[in-house]
Amino acid sequence: MRCPLVWGSLEENRKLWESMGSSYLVETKATAPTLFFYNTDDDAYYEDQIIHLKKKLDQLAVPTTSLINYGKGHAIPQTAKDLNTLYSFFKNYLNPPKLDKTKK
């Protein structure tokens, strides 16, 4: 993973890691709803960054959903149950504009 090579270890450089993380970029409740998915047997900094970002989003009342330990390591969900969690999230928050078929 490149992050430790560039920023040093999380334990020794927490402030730098935090300034590079997503939570540093979130400033208002106008942030998009966020789906977190990760496995706790993956590199520890994934979970650490997600915990901080989710806390900030929760404080701003930005909707979040979490899918944790759905598989192994750095992977995407693959079971019907877990994929339905992802699809439900997107169905709930992704609302493309409707086409007015009466106009030509």
PDB file of C-alpha atoms in Angstrom:
ATOM      1  CA  MET A   1       0.000   0.000   0.000  1.00  0.00           C
ATOM      2  CA  ARG A   2       1.294   3.431  -0.896  1.00  0.00           C
ATOM      3  CA  CYS A   3      -0.065   5.464   2.020  1.00  0.00           C
ATOM      4  CA  PRO A   4       2.467   4.258   4.616  1.00  0.00           C
ATOM      5  CA  LEU A   5       5.283   4.687   2.096  1.00  0.00           C
ATOM      6  CA  VAL A   6       4.302   8.303   1.416  1.00  0.00           C
ATOM      7  CA  TRP A   7       3.042   9.469   4.821  1.00  0.00           C
ATOM      8  CA  GLY A   8       4.944   7.174   7.191  1.00  0.00           C
ATOM      9  CA  SER A   9       3.252   4.927   9.726  1.00  0.00           C
ATOM     10  CA  LEU A  10      -0.186   5.836  11.063  1.00  0.00           C
ATOM     11  CA  GLU A  11       1.033   5.486  14.650  1.00  0.00           C
ATOM     12  CA  GLU A  12       3.873   7.973  14.158  1.00  0.00           C
ATOM     13  CA  ASN A  13       2.177  10.423  11.760  1.00  0.00           C
ATOM     14  CA  ARG A  14      -1.503  10.532  12.741  1.00  0.00           C
ATOM     15  CA  LYS A  15      -1.895  14.306  12.128  1.00  0.00           C
ATOM     16  CA  LEU A  16      -0.544  13.998   8.581  1.00  0.00           C
ATOM     17  CA  TRP A  17      -2.787  10.988   7.869  1.00  0.00           C
ATOM     18  CA  GLU A  18      -5.813  12.868   9.197  1.00  0.00           C
ATOM     19  CA  SER A  19      -5.053  15.894   7.013  1.00  0.00           C
ATOM     20  CA  MET A  20      -4.900  13.622   3.956  1.00  0.00           C
ATOM     21  CA  GLY A  21      -8.091  11.759   4.763  1.00  0.00           C
ATOM     22  CA  SER A  22     -11.605  12.310   3.463  1.00  0.00           C
ATOM     23  CA  SER A  23     -12.872  13.765   6.726  1.00  0.00           C
ATOM     24  CA  TYR A  24     -10.521  16.724   6.221  1.00  0.00           C
ATOM     25  CA  LEU A  25     -12.395  17.593   3.008  1.00  0.00           C
ATOM     26  CA  VAL A  26     -15.916  17.431   4.469  1.00  0.00           C
ATOM     27  CA  GLU A  27     -17.010  20.858   5.638  1.00  0.00           C
ATOM     28  CA  THR A  28     -20.818  21.041   5.475  1.00  0.00           C
ATOM     29  CA  LYS A  29     -23.950  18.914   5.526  1.00  0.00           C
ATOM     30  CA  ALA A  30     -24.135  19.386   1.734  1.00  0.00           C
ATOM     31  CA  THR A  31     -21.923  16.300   1.442  1.00  0.00           C
ATOM     32  CA  ALA A  32     -23.279  13.331  -0.503  1.00  0.00           C
ATOM     33  CA  PRO A  33     -24.666  10.338   1.411  1.00  0.00           C
ATOM     34  CA  THR A  34     -21.877   7.821   1.898  1.00  0.00           C
ATOM     35  CA  LEU A  35     -21.733   4.030   1.821  1.00  0.00           C
ATOM     36  CA  PHE A  36     -18.819   2.531   3.754  1.00  0.00           C
ATOM     37  CA  PHE A  37     -17.809  -1.052   3.076  1.00  0.00           C
ATOM     38  CA  TYR A  38     -14.736  -2.775   4.416  1.00  0.00           C
ATOM     39  CA  ASN A  39     -13.469  -5.924   6.095  1.00  0.00           C
ATOM     40  CA  THR A  40     -11.692  -5.621   9.418  1.00  0.00           C
ATOM     41  CA  ASP A  41      -9.010  -8.108   8.325  1.00  0.00           C
ATOM     42  CA  ASP A  42      -7.797  -5.564   5.724  1.00  0.00           C
ATOM     43  CA  ASP A  43      -5.123  -2.955   6.516  1.00  0.00           C
ATOM     44  CA  ALA A  44      -5.987  -1.162   9.766  1.00  0.00           C
ATOM     45  CA  TYR A  45      -5.864   2.319   8.287  1.00  0.00           C
ATOM     46  CA  TYR A  46      -8.989   1.678   6.171  1.00  0.00           C
ATOM     47  CA  GLU A  47     -11.107   1.179   9.268  1.00  0.00           C
ATOM     48  CA  ASP A  48      -9.358   4.032  11.078  1.00  0.00           C
ATOM     49  CA  GLN A  49     -10.062   6.518   8.262  1.00  0.00           C
ATOM     50  CA  ILE A  50     -13.668   5.341   7.944  1.00  0.00           C
ATOM     51  CA  ILE A  51     -14.306   5.732  11.679  1.00  0.00           C
ATOM     52  CA  HIS A  52     -13.137   9.368  11.550  1.00  0.00           C
ATOM     53  CA  LEU A  53     -15.035  10.211   8.378  1.00  0.00           C
ATOM     54  CA  LYS A  54     -18.245   8.530   9.583  1.00  0.00           C
ATOM     55  CA  LYS A  55     -18.060  10.413  12.885  1.00  0.00           C
ATOM     56  CA  LYS A  56     -17.772  13.724  11.038  1.00  0.00           C
ATOM     57  CA  LEU A  57     -20.616  12.843   8.646  1.00  0.00           C
ATOM     58  CA  ASP A  58     -22.810  11.783  11.585  1.00  0.00           C
ATOM     59  CA  GLN A  59     -22.133  15.118  13.314  1.00  0.00           C
ATOM     60  CA  LEU A  60     -23.250  16.916  10.142  1.00  0.00           C
ATOM     61  CA  ALA A  61     -26.329  14.640   9.786  1.00  0.00           C
ATOM     62  CA  VAL A  62     -25.133  13.301   6.428  1.00  0.00           C
ATOM     63  CA  PRO A  63     -26.748   9.889   5.772  1.00  0.00           C
ATOM     64  CA  THR A  64     -24.368   6.935   5.933  1.00  0.00           C
ATOM     65  CA  THR A  65     -24.660   3.169   5.620  1.00  0.00           C
ATOM     66  CA  SER A  66     -21.990   0.667   6.644  1.00  0.00           C
ATOM     67  CA  LEU A  67     -21.345  -2.842   5.379  1.00  0.00           C
ATOM     68  CA  ILE A  68     -18.623  -4.459   7.475  1.00  0.00           C
ATOM     69  CA  ASN A  69     -17.033  -7.918   7.261  1.00  0.00           C
ATOM     70  CA  TYR A  70     -18.874  -9.095   4.162  1.00  0.00           C
ATOM     71  CA  GLY A  71     -15.838 -11.070   2.980  1.00  0.00           C
ATOM     72  CA  LYS A  72     -12.055 -11.138   3.273  1.00  0.00           C
ATOM     73  CA  GLY A  73      -9.459  -8.401   2.849  1.00  0.00           C
ATOM     74  CA  HIS A  74      -9.683  -5.598   0.315  1.00  0.00           C
ATOM     75  CA  ALA A  75     -12.576  -6.900  -1.774  1.00  0.00           C
ATOM     76  CA  ILE A  76     -16.023  -5.940  -2.953  1.00  0.00           C
ATOM     77  CA  PRO A  77     -19.228  -7.536  -1.636  1.00  0.00           C
ATOM     78  CA  GLN A  78     -20.341 -10.564  -3.647  1.00  0.00           C
ATOM     79  CA  THR A  79     -23.240 -12.281  -1.886  1.00  0.00           C
ATOM     80  CA  ALA A  80     -26.840 -11.477  -2.760  1.00  0.00           C
ATOM     81  CA  LYS A  81     -27.495 -10.148   0.754  1.00  0.00           C
ATOM     82  CA  ASP A  82     -24.524  -7.782   0.709  1.00  0.00           C
ATOM     83  CA  LEU A  83     -25.114  -6.672  -2.874  1.00  0.00           C
ATOM     84  CA  ASN A  84     -28.717  -5.893  -1.963  1.00  0.00           C
ATOM     85  CA  THR A  85     -27.410  -3.600   0.784  1.00  0.00           C
ATOM     86  CA  LEU A  86     -25.332  -1.755  -1.833  1.00  0.00           C
ATOM     87  CA  TYR A  87     -28.188  -1.637  -4.354  1.00  0.00           C
ATOM     88  CA  SER A  88     -30.641  -0.400  -1.728  1.00  0.00           C
ATOM     89  CA  PHE A  89     -28.271   2.409  -0.773  1.00  0.00           C
ATOM     90  CA  PHE A  90     -27.892   3.534  -4.379  1.00  0.00           C
ATOM     91  CA  LYS A  91     -31.601   3.149  -5.102  1.00  0.00           C
ATOM     92  CA  ASN A  92     -32.361   5.335  -2.088  1.00  0.00           C
ATOM     93  CA  TYR A  93     -29.857   8.114  -2.848  1.00  0.00           C
ATOM     94  CA  LEU A  94     -29.219   8.117  -6.585  1.00  0.00           C
ATOM     95  CA  ASN A  95     -32.174   9.789  -8.211  1.00  0.00           C
ATOM     96  CA  PRO A  96     -31.518  10.522 -11.872  1.00  0.00           C
ATOM     97  CA  PRO A  97     -33.715  13.172 -13.460  1.00  0.00           C
ATOM     98  CA  LYS A  98     -36.916  11.901 -15.054  1.00  0.00           C
ATOM     99  CA  LEU A  99     -37.337  12.458 -18.766  1.00  0.00           C
ATOM    100  CA  ASP A 100     -40.508  14.201 -19.831  1.00  0.00           C
ATOM    101  CA  LYS A 101     -41.614  11.960 -22.704  1.00  0.00           C
ATOM    102  CA  THR A 102     -44.449  14.337 -23.662  1.00  0.00           C
ATOM    103  CA  LYS A 103     -42.031  17.038 -24.869  1.00  0.00           C
ATOM    104  CA  LYS A 104     -40.411  16.759 -28.265  1.00  0.00           C
TER     105      LYS A 104
END
